[in-house]
Amino acid sequence: QLQLVESGGGLVQPGGSLRLSCAASGFSFDYHAIGWFRQAPGKEREGVSGISSSGDTTNYADSVKGRFTISRDNAKNTVYLQMDSLKPEDTAVYYCAAARYSDYVGFGAAHFGSWGQGTQVTVSS
């Protein structure tokens, strides 16, 4: 059973920072690429960032490039999403997901087999 648990969400003012964590258990974490997605109220889920199993390859949505940084610590079975210069439009529930492949850093939902429950991020003054 693959399990992913997100944490680190919360309320932050515009321009602030948050670091999300995605902790994995129950599978060979270091064999899977991991993606971050988000879904705002009334909007479709969108891909935010992805990282390969080794951490050598990363990908970012245009809307977060230069502001978000994805990383992973395979020894801790954890992927991080550092979010800086946050904007109100970043408000959403953020999910992490395990890709079926080690090198997939795209955002096609069909390529992901396990999803976390999500963590709320609210950017507001």
PDB file of C-alpha atoms in Angstrom:
ATOM      1  CA  GLN A   1       0.000   0.000   0.000  1.00  0.00           C
ATOM      2  CA  LEU A   2       1.449   3.316  -1.055  1.00  0.00           C
ATOM      3  CA  GLN A   3       0.930   6.142   1.385  1.00  0.00           C
ATOM      4  CA  LEU A   4       1.753   9.806   0.961  1.00  0.00           C
ATOM      5  CA  VAL A   5       1.135  12.440   3.604  1.00  0.00           C
ATOM      6  CA  GLU A   6       1.451  16.161   2.942  1.00  0.00           C
ATOM      7  CA  SER A   7       2.150  18.747   5.626  1.00  0.00           C
ATOM      8  CA  GLY A   8       3.286  22.329   5.979  1.00  0.00           C
ATOM      9  CA  GLY A   9       0.297  24.181   4.625  1.00  0.00           C
ATOM     10  CA  GLY A  10      -1.253  27.180   6.311  1.00  0.00           C
ATOM     11  CA  LEU A  11      -2.136  30.835   6.067  1.00  0.00           C
ATOM     12  CA  VAL A  12       0.533  33.223   4.833  1.00  0.00           C
ATOM     13  CA  GLN A  13       0.565  36.826   3.681  1.00  0.00           C
ATOM     14  CA  PRO A  14       1.349  37.721   0.068  1.00  0.00           C
ATOM     15  CA  GLY A  15       5.080  37.703  -0.473  1.00  0.00           C
ATOM     16  CA  GLY A  16       5.580  35.146   2.268  1.00  0.00           C
ATOM     17  CA  SER A  17       6.976  31.632   2.187  1.00  0.00           C
ATOM     18  CA  LEU A  18       5.930  28.115   3.089  1.00  0.00           C
ATOM     19  CA  ARG A  19       7.626  24.753   2.794  1.00  0.00           C
ATOM     20  CA  LEU A  20       5.448  21.759   2.069  1.00  0.00           C
ATOM     21  CA  SER A  21       6.554  18.227   2.837  1.00  0.00           C
ATOM     22  CA  CYS A  22       5.412  14.964   1.295  1.00  0.00           C
ATOM     23  CA  ALA A  23       6.308  11.964   3.444  1.00  0.00           C
ATOM     24  CA  ALA A  24       6.077   8.523   1.872  1.00  0.00           C
ATOM     25  CA  SER A  25       5.789   5.055   3.316  1.00  0.00           C
ATOM     26  CA  GLY A  26       4.945   1.551   2.189  1.00  0.00           C
ATOM     27  CA  PHE A  27       6.929   1.453  -1.029  1.00  0.00           C
ATOM     28  CA  SER A  28      10.337   1.975  -2.580  1.00  0.00           C
ATOM     29  CA  PHE A  29      10.235   5.725  -2.472  1.00  0.00           C
ATOM     30  CA  ASP A  30      13.515   6.216  -4.271  1.00  0.00           C
ATOM     31  CA  TYR A  31      12.225   4.355  -7.345  1.00  0.00           C
ATOM     32  CA  HIS A  32       9.464   6.886  -8.016  1.00  0.00           C
ATOM     33  CA  ALA A  33       9.343  10.383  -9.373  1.00  0.00           C
ATOM     34  CA  ILE A  34       7.091  12.629  -7.297  1.00  0.00           C
ATOM     35  CA  GLY A  35       4.807  15.403  -8.426  1.00  0.00           C
ATOM     36  CA  TRP A  36       3.077  18.272  -6.685  1.00  0.00           C
ATOM     37  CA  PHE A  37      -0.362  19.368  -7.839  1.00  0.00           C
ATOM     38  CA  ARG A  38      -2.860  21.912  -6.603  1.00  0.00           C
ATOM     39  CA  GLN A  39      -6.561  22.562  -6.895  1.00  0.00           C
ATOM     40  CA  ALA A  40      -8.215  25.872  -6.156  1.00  0.00           C
ATOM     41  CA  PRO A  41     -11.948  26.173  -5.464  1.00  0.00           C
ATOM     42  CA  GLY A  42     -13.911  25.961  -8.683  1.00  0.00           C
ATOM     43  CA  LYS A  43     -10.843  25.166 -10.758  1.00  0.00           C
ATOM     44  CA  GLU A  44      -9.343  22.036 -12.217  1.00  0.00           C
ATOM     45  CA  ARG A  45      -6.362  20.376 -10.621  1.00  0.00           C
ATOM     46  CA  GLU A  46      -3.084  21.562 -12.119  1.00  0.00           C
ATOM     47  CA  GLY A  47       0.472  20.355 -11.994  1.00  0.00           C
ATOM     48  CA  VAL A  48       2.893  22.509 -10.042  1.00  0.00           C
ATOM     49  CA  SER A  49       6.233  20.718  -9.974  1.00  0.00           C
ATOM     50  CA  GLY A  50       7.851  17.329 -10.435  1.00  0.00           C
ATOM     51  CA  ILE A  51      11.115  15.676  -9.481  1.00  0.00           C
ATOM     52  CA  SER A  52      12.711  12.480 -10.727  1.00  0.00           C
ATOM     53  CA  SER A  53      13.585   9.616  -8.417  1.00  0.00           C
ATOM     54  CA  SER A  54      17.224  10.681  -8.226  1.00  0.00           C
ATOM     55  CA  GLY A  55      16.399  14.369  -7.902  1.00  0.00           C
ATOM     56  CA  ASP A  56      18.471  15.179 -10.983  1.00  0.00           C
ATOM     57  CA  THR A  57      15.522  16.297 -13.105  1.00  0.00           C
ATOM     58  CA  THR A  58      12.872  18.794 -12.085  1.00  0.00           C
ATOM     59  CA  ASN A  59       9.974  20.507 -13.781  1.00  0.00           C
ATOM     60  CA  TYR A  60       7.857  23.540 -12.901  1.00  0.00           C
ATOM     61  CA  ALA A  61       4.651  25.051 -14.144  1.00  0.00           C
ATOM     62  CA  ASP A  62       5.208  28.450 -15.736  1.00  0.00           C
ATOM     63  CA  SER A  63       3.113  30.074 -13.025  1.00  0.00           C
ATOM     64  CA  VAL A  64       5.557  29.066 -10.273  1.00  0.00           C
ATOM     65  CA  LYS A  65       8.934  29.132 -12.028  1.00  0.00           C
ATOM     66  CA  GLY A  66      11.451  31.198 -10.119  1.00  0.00           C
ATOM     67  CA  ARG A  67       9.321  31.150  -6.958  1.00  0.00           C
ATOM     68  CA  PHE A  68       8.959  27.456  -6.058  1.00  0.00           C
ATOM     69  CA  THR A  69      11.729  24.903  -5.561  1.00  0.00           C
ATOM     70  CA  ILE A  70      11.236  21.163  -5.376  1.00  0.00           C
ATOM     71  CA  SER A  71      13.724  18.842  -3.701  1.00  0.00           C
ATOM     72  CA  ARG A  72      13.851  15.402  -2.151  1.00  0.00           C
ATOM     73  CA  ASP A  73      15.675  13.509   0.570  1.00  0.00           C
ATOM     74  CA  ASN A  74      15.501   9.813  -0.259  1.00  0.00           C
ATOM     75  CA  ALA A  75      17.043   8.886   3.082  1.00  0.00           C
ATOM     76  CA  LYS A  76      14.003  10.456   4.751  1.00  0.00           C
ATOM     77  CA  ASN A  77      11.459   9.331   2.118  1.00  0.00           C
ATOM     78  CA  THR A  78      10.384  12.944   1.773  1.00  0.00           C
ATOM     79  CA  VAL A  79       9.881  15.463  -1.008  1.00  0.00           C
ATOM     80  CA  TYR A  80       9.750  19.176  -0.283  1.00  0.00           C
ATOM     81  CA  LEU A  81       8.198  22.117  -2.075  1.00  0.00           C
ATOM     82  CA  GLN A  82       9.685  25.442  -1.022  1.00  0.00           C
ATOM     83  CA  MET A  83       7.278  28.193  -1.968  1.00  0.00           C
ATOM     84  CA  ASP A  84       8.524  31.778  -1.922  1.00  0.00           C
ATOM     85  CA  SER A  85       7.003  35.087  -3.030  1.00  0.00           C
ATOM     86  CA  LEU A  86       3.568  33.606  -2.595  1.00  0.00           C
ATOM     87  CA  LYS A  87       0.621  35.235  -4.323  1.00  0.00           C
ATOM     88  CA  PRO A  88      -3.104  35.066  -3.587  1.00  0.00           C
ATOM     89  CA  GLU A  89      -3.533  32.999  -6.745  1.00  0.00           C
ATOM     90  CA  ASP A  90      -1.376  30.278  -5.173  1.00  0.00           C
ATOM     91  CA  THR A  91      -4.218  29.584  -2.749  1.00  0.00           C
ATOM     92  CA  ALA A  92      -5.264  25.957  -3.199  1.00  0.00           C
ATOM     93  CA  VAL A  93      -5.146  22.494  -1.741  1.00  0.00           C
ATOM     94  CA  TYR A  94      -1.755  21.048  -2.588  1.00  0.00           C
ATOM     95  CA  TYR A  95      -1.310  17.338  -3.255  1.00  0.00           C
ATOM     96  CA  CYS A  96       1.725  15.165  -3.813  1.00  0.00           C
ATOM     97  CA  ALA A  97       1.600  12.048  -5.938  1.00  0.00           C
ATOM     98  CA  ALA A  98       3.943   9.189  -6.798  1.00  0.00           C
ATOM     99  CA  ALA A  99       4.579   8.636 -10.492  1.00  0.00           C
ATOM    100  CA  ARG A 100       4.580   5.125 -11.915  1.00  0.00           C
ATOM    101  CA  TYR A 101       8.045   5.749 -13.339  1.00  0.00           C
ATOM    102  CA  SER A 102      11.345   6.967 -11.973  1.00  0.00           C
ATOM    103  CA  ASP A 103      11.941   9.712 -14.516  1.00  0.00           C
ATOM    104  CA  TYR A 104       8.471  11.141 -15.180  1.00  0.00           C
ATOM    105  CA  VAL A 105       8.319  14.808 -14.202  1.00  0.00           C
ATOM    106  CA  GLY A 106       5.305  15.769 -16.275  1.00  0.00           C
ATOM    107  CA  PHE A 107       1.810  16.485 -15.011  1.00  0.00           C
ATOM    108  CA  GLY A 108      -0.347  13.845 -16.653  1.00  0.00           C
ATOM    109  CA  ALA A 109      -2.544  12.464 -13.868  1.00  0.00           C
ATOM    110  CA  ALA A 110      -2.728   9.031 -15.516  1.00  0.00           C
ATOM    111  CA  HIS A 111       0.991   8.607 -14.827  1.00  0.00           C
ATOM    112  CA  PHE A 112       0.520   8.816 -11.064  1.00  0.00           C
ATOM    113  CA  GLY A 113      -0.582   5.867  -8.991  1.00  0.00           C
ATOM    114  CA  SER A 114      -0.801   7.165  -5.427  1.00  0.00           C
ATOM    115  CA  TRP A 115      -1.989  10.479  -4.075  1.00  0.00           C
ATOM    116  CA  GLY A 116      -1.905  12.148  -0.695  1.00  0.00           C
ATOM    117  CA  GLN A 117      -4.878  13.747   1.027  1.00  0.00           C
ATOM    118  CA  GLY A 118      -3.709  17.302   0.472  1.00  0.00           C
ATOM    119  CA  THR A 119      -2.740  20.312   2.560  1.00  0.00           C
ATOM    120  CA  GLN A 120      -4.408  23.708   2.374  1.00  0.00           C
ATOM    121  CA  VAL A 121      -2.368  26.749   1.423  1.00  0.00           C
ATOM    122  CA  THR A 122      -4.042  30.131   1.795  1.00  0.00           C
ATOM    123  CA  VAL A 123      -2.307  33.330   0.718  1.00  0.00           C
ATOM    124  CA  SER A 124      -4.152  36.334   2.023  1.00  0.00           C
ATOM    125  CA  SER A 125      -3.586  39.590   3.865  1.00  0.00           C
TER     126      SER A 125
END
